[in-house]
PDB file of C-alpha atoms in Angstrom:
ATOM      1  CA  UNK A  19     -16.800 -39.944  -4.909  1.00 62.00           C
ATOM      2  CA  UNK A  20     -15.672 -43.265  -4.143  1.00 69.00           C
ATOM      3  CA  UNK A  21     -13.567 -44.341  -1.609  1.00 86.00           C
ATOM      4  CA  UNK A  22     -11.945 -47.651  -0.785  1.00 93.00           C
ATOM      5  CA  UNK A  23     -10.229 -48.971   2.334  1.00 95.00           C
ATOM      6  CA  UNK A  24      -8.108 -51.933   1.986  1.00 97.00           C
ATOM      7  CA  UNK A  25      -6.579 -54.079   4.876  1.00 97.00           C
ATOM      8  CA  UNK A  26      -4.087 -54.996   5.365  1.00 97.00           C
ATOM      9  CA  UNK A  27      -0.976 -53.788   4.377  1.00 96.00           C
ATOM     10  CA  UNK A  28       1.394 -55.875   4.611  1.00 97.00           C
ATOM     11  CA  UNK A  29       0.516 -59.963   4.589  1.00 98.00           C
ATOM     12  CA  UNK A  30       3.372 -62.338   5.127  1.00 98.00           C
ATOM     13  CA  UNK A  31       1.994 -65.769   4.666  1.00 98.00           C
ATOM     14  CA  UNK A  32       3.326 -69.532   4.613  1.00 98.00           C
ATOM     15  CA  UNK A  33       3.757 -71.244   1.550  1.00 98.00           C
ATOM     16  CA  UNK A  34       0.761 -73.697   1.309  1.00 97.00           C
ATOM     17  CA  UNK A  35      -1.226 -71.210   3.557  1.00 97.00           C
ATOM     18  CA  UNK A  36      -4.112 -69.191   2.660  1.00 98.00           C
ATOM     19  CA  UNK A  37      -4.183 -65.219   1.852  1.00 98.00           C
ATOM     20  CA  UNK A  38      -7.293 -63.157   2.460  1.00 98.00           C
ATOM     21  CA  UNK A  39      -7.080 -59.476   1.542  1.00 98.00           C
ATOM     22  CA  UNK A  40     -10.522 -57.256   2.487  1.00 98.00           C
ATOM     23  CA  UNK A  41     -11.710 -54.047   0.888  1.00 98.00           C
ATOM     24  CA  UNK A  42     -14.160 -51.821   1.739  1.00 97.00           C
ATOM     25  CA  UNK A  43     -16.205 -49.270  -0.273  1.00 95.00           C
ATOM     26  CA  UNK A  44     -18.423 -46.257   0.231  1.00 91.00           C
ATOM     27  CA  UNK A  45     -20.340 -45.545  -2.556  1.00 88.00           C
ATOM     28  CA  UNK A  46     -23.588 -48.115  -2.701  1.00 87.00           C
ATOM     29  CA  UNK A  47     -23.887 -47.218  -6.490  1.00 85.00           C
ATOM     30  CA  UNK A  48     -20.449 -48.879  -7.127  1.00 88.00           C
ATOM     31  CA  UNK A  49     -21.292 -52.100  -9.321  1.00 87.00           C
ATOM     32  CA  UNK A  50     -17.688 -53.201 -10.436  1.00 90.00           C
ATOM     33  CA  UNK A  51     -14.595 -54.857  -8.489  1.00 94.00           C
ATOM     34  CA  UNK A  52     -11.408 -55.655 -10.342  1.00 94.00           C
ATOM     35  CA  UNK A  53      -8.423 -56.831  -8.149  1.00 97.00           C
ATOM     36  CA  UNK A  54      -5.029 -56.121  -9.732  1.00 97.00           C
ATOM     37  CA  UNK A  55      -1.195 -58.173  -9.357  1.00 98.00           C
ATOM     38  CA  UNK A  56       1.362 -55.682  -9.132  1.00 97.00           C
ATOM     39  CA  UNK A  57       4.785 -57.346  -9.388  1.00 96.00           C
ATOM     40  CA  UNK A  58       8.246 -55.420  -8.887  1.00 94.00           C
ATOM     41  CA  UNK A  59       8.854 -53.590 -11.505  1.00 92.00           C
ATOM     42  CA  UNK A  60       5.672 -53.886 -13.453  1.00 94.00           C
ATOM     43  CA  UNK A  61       2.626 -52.630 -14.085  1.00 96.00           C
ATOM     44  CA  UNK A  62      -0.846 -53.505 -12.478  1.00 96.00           C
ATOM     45  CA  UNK A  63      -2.231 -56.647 -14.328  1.00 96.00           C
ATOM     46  CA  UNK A  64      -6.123 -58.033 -13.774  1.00 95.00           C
ATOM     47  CA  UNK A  65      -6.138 -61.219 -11.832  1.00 97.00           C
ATOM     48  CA  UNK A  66     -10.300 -61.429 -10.937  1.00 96.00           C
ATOM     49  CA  UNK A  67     -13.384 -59.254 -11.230  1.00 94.00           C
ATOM     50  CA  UNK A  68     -16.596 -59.490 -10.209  1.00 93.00           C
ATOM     51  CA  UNK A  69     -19.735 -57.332 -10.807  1.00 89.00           C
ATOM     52  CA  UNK A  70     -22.359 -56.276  -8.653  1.00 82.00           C
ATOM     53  CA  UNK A  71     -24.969 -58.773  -9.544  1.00 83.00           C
ATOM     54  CA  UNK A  72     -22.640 -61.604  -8.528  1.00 82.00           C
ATOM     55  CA  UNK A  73     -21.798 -63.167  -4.654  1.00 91.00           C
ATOM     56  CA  UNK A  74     -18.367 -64.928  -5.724  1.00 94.00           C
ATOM     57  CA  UNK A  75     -16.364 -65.899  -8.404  1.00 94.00           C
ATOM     58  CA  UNK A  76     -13.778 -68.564  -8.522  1.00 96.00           C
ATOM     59  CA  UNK A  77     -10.489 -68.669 -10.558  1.00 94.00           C
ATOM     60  CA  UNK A  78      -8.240 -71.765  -9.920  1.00 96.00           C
ATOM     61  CA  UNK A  79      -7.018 -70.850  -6.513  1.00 97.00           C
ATOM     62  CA  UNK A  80      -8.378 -67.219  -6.707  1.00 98.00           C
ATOM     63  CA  UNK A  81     -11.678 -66.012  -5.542  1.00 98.00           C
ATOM     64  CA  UNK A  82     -13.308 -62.818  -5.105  1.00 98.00           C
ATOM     65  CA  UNK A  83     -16.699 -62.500  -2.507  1.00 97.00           C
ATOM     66  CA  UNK A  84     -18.561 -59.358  -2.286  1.00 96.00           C
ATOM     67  CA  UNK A  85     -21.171 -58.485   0.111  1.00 95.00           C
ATOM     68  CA  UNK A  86     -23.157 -55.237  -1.285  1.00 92.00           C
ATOM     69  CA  UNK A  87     -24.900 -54.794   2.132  1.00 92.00           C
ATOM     70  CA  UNK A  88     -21.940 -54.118   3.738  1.00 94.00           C
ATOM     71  CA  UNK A  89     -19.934 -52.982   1.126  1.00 94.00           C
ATOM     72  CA  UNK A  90     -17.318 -54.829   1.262  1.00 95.00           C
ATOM     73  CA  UNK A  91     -15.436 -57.713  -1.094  1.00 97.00           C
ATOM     74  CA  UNK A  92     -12.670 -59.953  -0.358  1.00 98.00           C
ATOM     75  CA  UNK A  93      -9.794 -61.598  -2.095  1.00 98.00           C
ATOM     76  CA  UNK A  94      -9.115 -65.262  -1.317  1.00 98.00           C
ATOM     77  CA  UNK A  95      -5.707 -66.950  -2.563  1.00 98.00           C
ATOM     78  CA  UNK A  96      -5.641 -70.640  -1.375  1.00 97.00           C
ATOM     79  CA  UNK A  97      -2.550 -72.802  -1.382  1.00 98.00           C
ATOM     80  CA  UNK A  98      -0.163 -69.940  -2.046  1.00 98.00           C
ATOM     81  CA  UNK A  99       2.758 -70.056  -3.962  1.00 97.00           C
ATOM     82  CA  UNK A 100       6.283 -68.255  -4.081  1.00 96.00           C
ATOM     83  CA  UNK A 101       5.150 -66.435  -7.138  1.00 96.00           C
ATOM     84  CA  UNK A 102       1.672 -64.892  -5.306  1.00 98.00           C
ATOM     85  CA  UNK A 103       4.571 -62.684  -3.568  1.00 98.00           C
ATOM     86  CA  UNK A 104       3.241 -59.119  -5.122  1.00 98.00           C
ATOM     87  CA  UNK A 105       1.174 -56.606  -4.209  1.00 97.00           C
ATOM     88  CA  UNK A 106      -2.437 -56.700  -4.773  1.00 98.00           C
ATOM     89  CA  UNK A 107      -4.995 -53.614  -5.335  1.00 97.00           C
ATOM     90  CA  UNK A 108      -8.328 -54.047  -4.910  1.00 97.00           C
ATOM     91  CA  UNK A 109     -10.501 -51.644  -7.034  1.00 94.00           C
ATOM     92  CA  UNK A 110     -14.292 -50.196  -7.513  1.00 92.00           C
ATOM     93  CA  UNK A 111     -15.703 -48.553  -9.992  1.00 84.00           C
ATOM     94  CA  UNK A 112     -18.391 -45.953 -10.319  1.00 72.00           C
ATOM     95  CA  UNK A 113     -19.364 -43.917 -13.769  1.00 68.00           C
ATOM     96  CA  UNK A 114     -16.300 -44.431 -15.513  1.00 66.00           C
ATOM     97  CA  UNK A 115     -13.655 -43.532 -12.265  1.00 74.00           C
ATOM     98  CA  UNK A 116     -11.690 -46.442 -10.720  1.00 80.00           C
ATOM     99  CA  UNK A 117     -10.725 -45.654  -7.581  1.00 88.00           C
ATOM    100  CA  UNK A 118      -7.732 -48.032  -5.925  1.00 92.00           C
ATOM    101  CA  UNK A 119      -7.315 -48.945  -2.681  1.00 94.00           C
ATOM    102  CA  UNK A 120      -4.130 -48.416  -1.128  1.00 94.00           C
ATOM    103  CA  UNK A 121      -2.578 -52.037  -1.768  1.00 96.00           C
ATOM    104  CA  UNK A 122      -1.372 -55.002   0.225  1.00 97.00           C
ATOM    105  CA  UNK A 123       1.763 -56.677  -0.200  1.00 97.00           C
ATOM    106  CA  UNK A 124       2.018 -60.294   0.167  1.00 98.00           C
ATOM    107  CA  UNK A 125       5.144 -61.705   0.978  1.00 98.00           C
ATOM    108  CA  UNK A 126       4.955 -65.655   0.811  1.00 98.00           C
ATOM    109  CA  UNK A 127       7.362 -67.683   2.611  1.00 95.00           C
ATOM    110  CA  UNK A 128       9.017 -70.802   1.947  1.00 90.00           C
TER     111      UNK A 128
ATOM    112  CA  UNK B  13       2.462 -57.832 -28.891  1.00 86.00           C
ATOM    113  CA  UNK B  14      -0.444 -56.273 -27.900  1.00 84.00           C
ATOM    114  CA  UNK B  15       0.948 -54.005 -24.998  1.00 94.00           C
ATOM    115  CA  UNK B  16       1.242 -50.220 -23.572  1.00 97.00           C
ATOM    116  CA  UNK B  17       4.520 -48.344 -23.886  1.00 97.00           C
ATOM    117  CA  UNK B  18       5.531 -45.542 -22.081  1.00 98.00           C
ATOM    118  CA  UNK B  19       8.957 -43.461 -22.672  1.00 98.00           C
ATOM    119  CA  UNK B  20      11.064 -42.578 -20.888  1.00 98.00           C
ATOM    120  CA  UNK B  21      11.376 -45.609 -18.057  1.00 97.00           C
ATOM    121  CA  UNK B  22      13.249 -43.171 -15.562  1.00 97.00           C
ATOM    122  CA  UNK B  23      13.671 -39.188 -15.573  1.00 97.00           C
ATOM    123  CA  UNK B  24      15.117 -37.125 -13.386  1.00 97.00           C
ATOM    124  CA  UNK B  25      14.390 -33.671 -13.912  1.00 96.00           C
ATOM    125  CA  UNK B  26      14.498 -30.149 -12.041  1.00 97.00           C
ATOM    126  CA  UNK B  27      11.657 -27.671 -10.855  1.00 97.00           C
ATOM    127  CA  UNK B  28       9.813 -26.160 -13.759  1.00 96.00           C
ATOM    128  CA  UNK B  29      11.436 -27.830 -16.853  1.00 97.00           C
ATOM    129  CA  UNK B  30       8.403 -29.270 -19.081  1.00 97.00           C
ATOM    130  CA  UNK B  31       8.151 -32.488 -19.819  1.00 97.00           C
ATOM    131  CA  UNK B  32       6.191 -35.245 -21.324  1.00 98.00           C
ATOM    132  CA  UNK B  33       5.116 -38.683 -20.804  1.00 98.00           C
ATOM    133  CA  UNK B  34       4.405 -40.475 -23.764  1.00 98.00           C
ATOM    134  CA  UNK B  35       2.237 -43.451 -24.058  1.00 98.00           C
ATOM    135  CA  UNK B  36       1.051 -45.776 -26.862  1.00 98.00           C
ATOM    136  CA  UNK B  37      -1.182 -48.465 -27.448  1.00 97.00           C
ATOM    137  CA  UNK B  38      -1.391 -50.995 -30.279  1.00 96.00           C
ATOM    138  CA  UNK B  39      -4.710 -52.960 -29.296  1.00 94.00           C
ATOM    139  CA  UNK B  40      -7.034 -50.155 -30.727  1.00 94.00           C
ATOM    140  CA  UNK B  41      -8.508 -49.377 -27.217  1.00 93.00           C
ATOM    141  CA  UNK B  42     -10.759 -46.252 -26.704  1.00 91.00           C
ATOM    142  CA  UNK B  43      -9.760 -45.734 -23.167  1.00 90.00           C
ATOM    143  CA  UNK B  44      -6.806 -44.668 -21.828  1.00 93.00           C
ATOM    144  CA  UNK B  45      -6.203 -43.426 -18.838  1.00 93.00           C
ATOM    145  CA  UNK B  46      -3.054 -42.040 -16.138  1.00 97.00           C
ATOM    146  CA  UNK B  47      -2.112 -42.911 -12.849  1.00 96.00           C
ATOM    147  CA  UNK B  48       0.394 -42.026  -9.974  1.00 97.00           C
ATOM    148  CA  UNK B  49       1.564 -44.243  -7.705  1.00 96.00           C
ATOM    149  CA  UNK B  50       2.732 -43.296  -4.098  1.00 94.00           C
ATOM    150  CA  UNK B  51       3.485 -45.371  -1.197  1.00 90.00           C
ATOM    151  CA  UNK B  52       0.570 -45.784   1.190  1.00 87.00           C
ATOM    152  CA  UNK B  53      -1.714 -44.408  -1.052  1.00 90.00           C
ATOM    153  CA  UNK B  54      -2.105 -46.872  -4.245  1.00 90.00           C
ATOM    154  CA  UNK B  55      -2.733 -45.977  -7.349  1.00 93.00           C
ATOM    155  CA  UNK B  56      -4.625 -42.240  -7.851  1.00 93.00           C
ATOM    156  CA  UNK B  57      -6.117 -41.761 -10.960  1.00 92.00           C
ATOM    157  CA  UNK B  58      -4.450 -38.199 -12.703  1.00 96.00           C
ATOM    158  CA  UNK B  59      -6.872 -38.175 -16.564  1.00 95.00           C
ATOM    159  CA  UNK B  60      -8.652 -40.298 -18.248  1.00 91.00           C
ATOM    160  CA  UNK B  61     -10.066 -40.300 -22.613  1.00 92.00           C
ATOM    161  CA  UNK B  62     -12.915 -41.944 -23.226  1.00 88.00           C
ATOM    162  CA  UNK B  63     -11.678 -41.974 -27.069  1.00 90.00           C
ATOM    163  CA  UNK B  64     -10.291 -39.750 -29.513  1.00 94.00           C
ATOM    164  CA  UNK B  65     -10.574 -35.556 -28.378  1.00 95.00           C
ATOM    165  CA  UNK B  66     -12.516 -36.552 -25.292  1.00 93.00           C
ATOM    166  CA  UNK B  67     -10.531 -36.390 -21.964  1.00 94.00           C
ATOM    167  CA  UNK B  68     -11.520 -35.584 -18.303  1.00 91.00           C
ATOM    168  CA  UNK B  69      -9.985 -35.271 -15.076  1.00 92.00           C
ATOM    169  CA  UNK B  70      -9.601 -37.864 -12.442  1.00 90.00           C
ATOM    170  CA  UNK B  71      -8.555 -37.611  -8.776  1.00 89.00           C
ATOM    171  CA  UNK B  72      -5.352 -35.314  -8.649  1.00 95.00           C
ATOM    172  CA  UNK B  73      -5.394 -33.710 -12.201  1.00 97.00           C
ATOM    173  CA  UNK B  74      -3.779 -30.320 -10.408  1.00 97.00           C
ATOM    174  CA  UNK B  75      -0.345 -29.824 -12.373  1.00 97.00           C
ATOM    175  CA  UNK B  76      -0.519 -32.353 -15.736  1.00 98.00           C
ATOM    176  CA  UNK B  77      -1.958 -31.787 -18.868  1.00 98.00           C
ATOM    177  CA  UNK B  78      -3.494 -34.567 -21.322  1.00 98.00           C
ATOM    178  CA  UNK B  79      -4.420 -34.935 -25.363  1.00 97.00           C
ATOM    179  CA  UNK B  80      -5.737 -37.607 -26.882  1.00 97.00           C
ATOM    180  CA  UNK B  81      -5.038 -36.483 -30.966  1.00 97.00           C
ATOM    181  CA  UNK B  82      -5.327 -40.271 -32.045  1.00 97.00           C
ATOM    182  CA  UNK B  83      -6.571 -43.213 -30.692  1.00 96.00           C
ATOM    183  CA  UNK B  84      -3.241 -44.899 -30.075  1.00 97.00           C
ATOM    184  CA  UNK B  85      -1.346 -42.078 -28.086  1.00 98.00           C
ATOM    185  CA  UNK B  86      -1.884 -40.360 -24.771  1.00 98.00           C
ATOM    186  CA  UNK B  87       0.756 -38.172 -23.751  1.00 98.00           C
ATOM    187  CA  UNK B  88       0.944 -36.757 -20.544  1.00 98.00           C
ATOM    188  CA  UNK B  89       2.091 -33.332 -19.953  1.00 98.00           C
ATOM    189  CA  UNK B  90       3.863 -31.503 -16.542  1.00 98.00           C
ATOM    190  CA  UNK B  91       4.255 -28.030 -17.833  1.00 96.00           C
ATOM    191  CA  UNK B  92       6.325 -26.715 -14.878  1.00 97.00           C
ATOM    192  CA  UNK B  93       6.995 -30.171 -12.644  1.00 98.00           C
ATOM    193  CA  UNK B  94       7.489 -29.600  -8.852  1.00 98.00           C
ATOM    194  CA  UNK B  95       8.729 -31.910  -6.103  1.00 98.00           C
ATOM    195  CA  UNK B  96       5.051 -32.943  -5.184  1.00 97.00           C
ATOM    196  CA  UNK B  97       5.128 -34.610  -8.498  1.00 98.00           C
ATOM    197  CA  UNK B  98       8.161 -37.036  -7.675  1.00 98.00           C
ATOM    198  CA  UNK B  99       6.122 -40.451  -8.289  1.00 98.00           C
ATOM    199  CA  UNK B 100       5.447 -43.631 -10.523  1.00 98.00           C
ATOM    200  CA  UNK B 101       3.258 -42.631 -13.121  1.00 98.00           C
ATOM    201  CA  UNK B 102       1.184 -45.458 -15.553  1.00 98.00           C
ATOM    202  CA  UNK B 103      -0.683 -45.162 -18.118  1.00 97.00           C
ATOM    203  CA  UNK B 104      -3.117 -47.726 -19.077  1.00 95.00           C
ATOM    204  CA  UNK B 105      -5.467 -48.817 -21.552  1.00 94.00           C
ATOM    205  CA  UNK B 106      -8.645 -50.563 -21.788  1.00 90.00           C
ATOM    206  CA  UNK B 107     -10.744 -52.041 -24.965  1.00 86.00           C
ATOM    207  CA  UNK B 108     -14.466 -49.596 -24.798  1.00 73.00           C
ATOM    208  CA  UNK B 109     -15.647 -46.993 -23.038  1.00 57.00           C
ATOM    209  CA  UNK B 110     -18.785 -48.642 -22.782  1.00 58.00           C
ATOM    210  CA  UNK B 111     -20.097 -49.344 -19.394  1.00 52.00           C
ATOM    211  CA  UNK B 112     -17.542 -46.637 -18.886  1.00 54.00           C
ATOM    212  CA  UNK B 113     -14.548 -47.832 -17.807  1.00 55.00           C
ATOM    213  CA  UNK B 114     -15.829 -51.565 -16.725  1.00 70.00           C
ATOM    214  CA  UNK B 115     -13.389 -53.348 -18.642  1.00 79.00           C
ATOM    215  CA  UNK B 116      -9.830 -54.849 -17.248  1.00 86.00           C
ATOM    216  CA  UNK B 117      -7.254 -52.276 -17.815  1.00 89.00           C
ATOM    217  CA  UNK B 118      -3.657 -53.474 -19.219  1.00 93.00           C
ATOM    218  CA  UNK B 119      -0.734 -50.949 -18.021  1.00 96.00           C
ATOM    219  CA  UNK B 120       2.450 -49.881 -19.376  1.00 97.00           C
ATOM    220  CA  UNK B 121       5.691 -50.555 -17.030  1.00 96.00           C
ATOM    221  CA  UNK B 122       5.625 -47.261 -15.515  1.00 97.00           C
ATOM    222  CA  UNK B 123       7.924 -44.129 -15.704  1.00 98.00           C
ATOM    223  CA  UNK B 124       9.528 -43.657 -12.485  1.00 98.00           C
ATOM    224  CA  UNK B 125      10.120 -39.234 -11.815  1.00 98.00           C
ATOM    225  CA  UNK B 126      12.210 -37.434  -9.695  1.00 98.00           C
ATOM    226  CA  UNK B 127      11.850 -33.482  -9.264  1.00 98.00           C
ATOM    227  CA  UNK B 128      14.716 -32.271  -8.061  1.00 97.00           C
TER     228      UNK B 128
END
């Protein structure tokens, strides 16, 4: 099965800084990376995903890289605001089975 | 509002009393799917449906029970709940099964449990 590592835990950040949040993953056959927004008291909600095929992917101040040879894929948060504060899963995805990482929460300071 | 529900919000319960988890979906989605979520380790996934009368286990499927009898509904089921099972559970949804399960899940709010 898969397994993902994700670093690190906890990420307490400036506001106007930048975030980065790294994943690893184990399984070389995994082909699909969602990262999820988990505010308090809510469910998990999509923010970026890339596939397998693709280096990086931009969204506004979001971005996602992946490197398949090392197996590992990044998320990027530039300028942050009060309202990244959440915690953020990064994901992979082989034959149907999502496996999470553990999360990170981001705590963005004034 | 297309969404996922889930009922009840909060339950506190006691060693061995069944219970259920129900969850619903109004955007017609094939795949539904159950998680618990437990500090340190994320989100674990507990069953998934690929659609209507098709289910399968995920990660930590010991102790809960799933059915999928229409597309809309996937309850989940903890026929004699014990401690170990004192977590936030979701349920979430997602539009095909193609490419099985490569699509961007929507979740429910989450049902917070406590075994006693």
């Amino acid at each position: 099965g898969e397994n993902v590592e994700q670093h690190p835990s906890t990420l307490s950040v400036q506001e106007g800084d930048s975030a980065v949040i790294k994943c690893t993953y184990s399984d070389s056959a995994s082909n699909y990376f969602p990262w999820y927004k988990q505010e308090l008291g809510k469910g998990p909600q999509l923010i970026i995903d890339i596939r397998s095929n693709v280096g990086e992917k931009k969204d506004q101040r979001i971005a996602v890289t992946l490197n398949k040879t090392a197996k590992h894929f990044s998320l990027h948060i530039t300028e942050t605001q009060p309202e990244d504060s959440a915690v953020y899963f990064c994901a992979a995805i082989r034959w149907g089975k999502l496996q999470f990482g553990a999360g990170t929460q981001v705590v963005v300071t004034p | 509002e297309a969404q996922v529900t889930q009922n009840p919000r909060y339950l506190i319960t006691v060693t061995g009393k069944k219970l259920t988890v129900t969850c619903s979906q109004n955007m017609n989605h094939e795949y539904m799917s159950w998680y618990r979520q437990d500090p340190g380790l994320g989100l674990r996934q507990i069953y998934y449906s690929m659609n209507v009368e098709v289910t399968d286990k995920g990660d930590v499927p010991e102790g809960y029970k799933v059915s999928r009898k229409e597309k809309r509904n996937f309850p989940l089921i903890l026929e004699s709940p014990s401690p170990n099972q004192t977590s936030l559970y979701f349920c979430a949804s997602s539009l095909s099964s193609r490419g099985r399960g490569e699509n961007e899940q929507f979740f429910g709010p989450g049902t917070r449990l406590t075994v006693l």
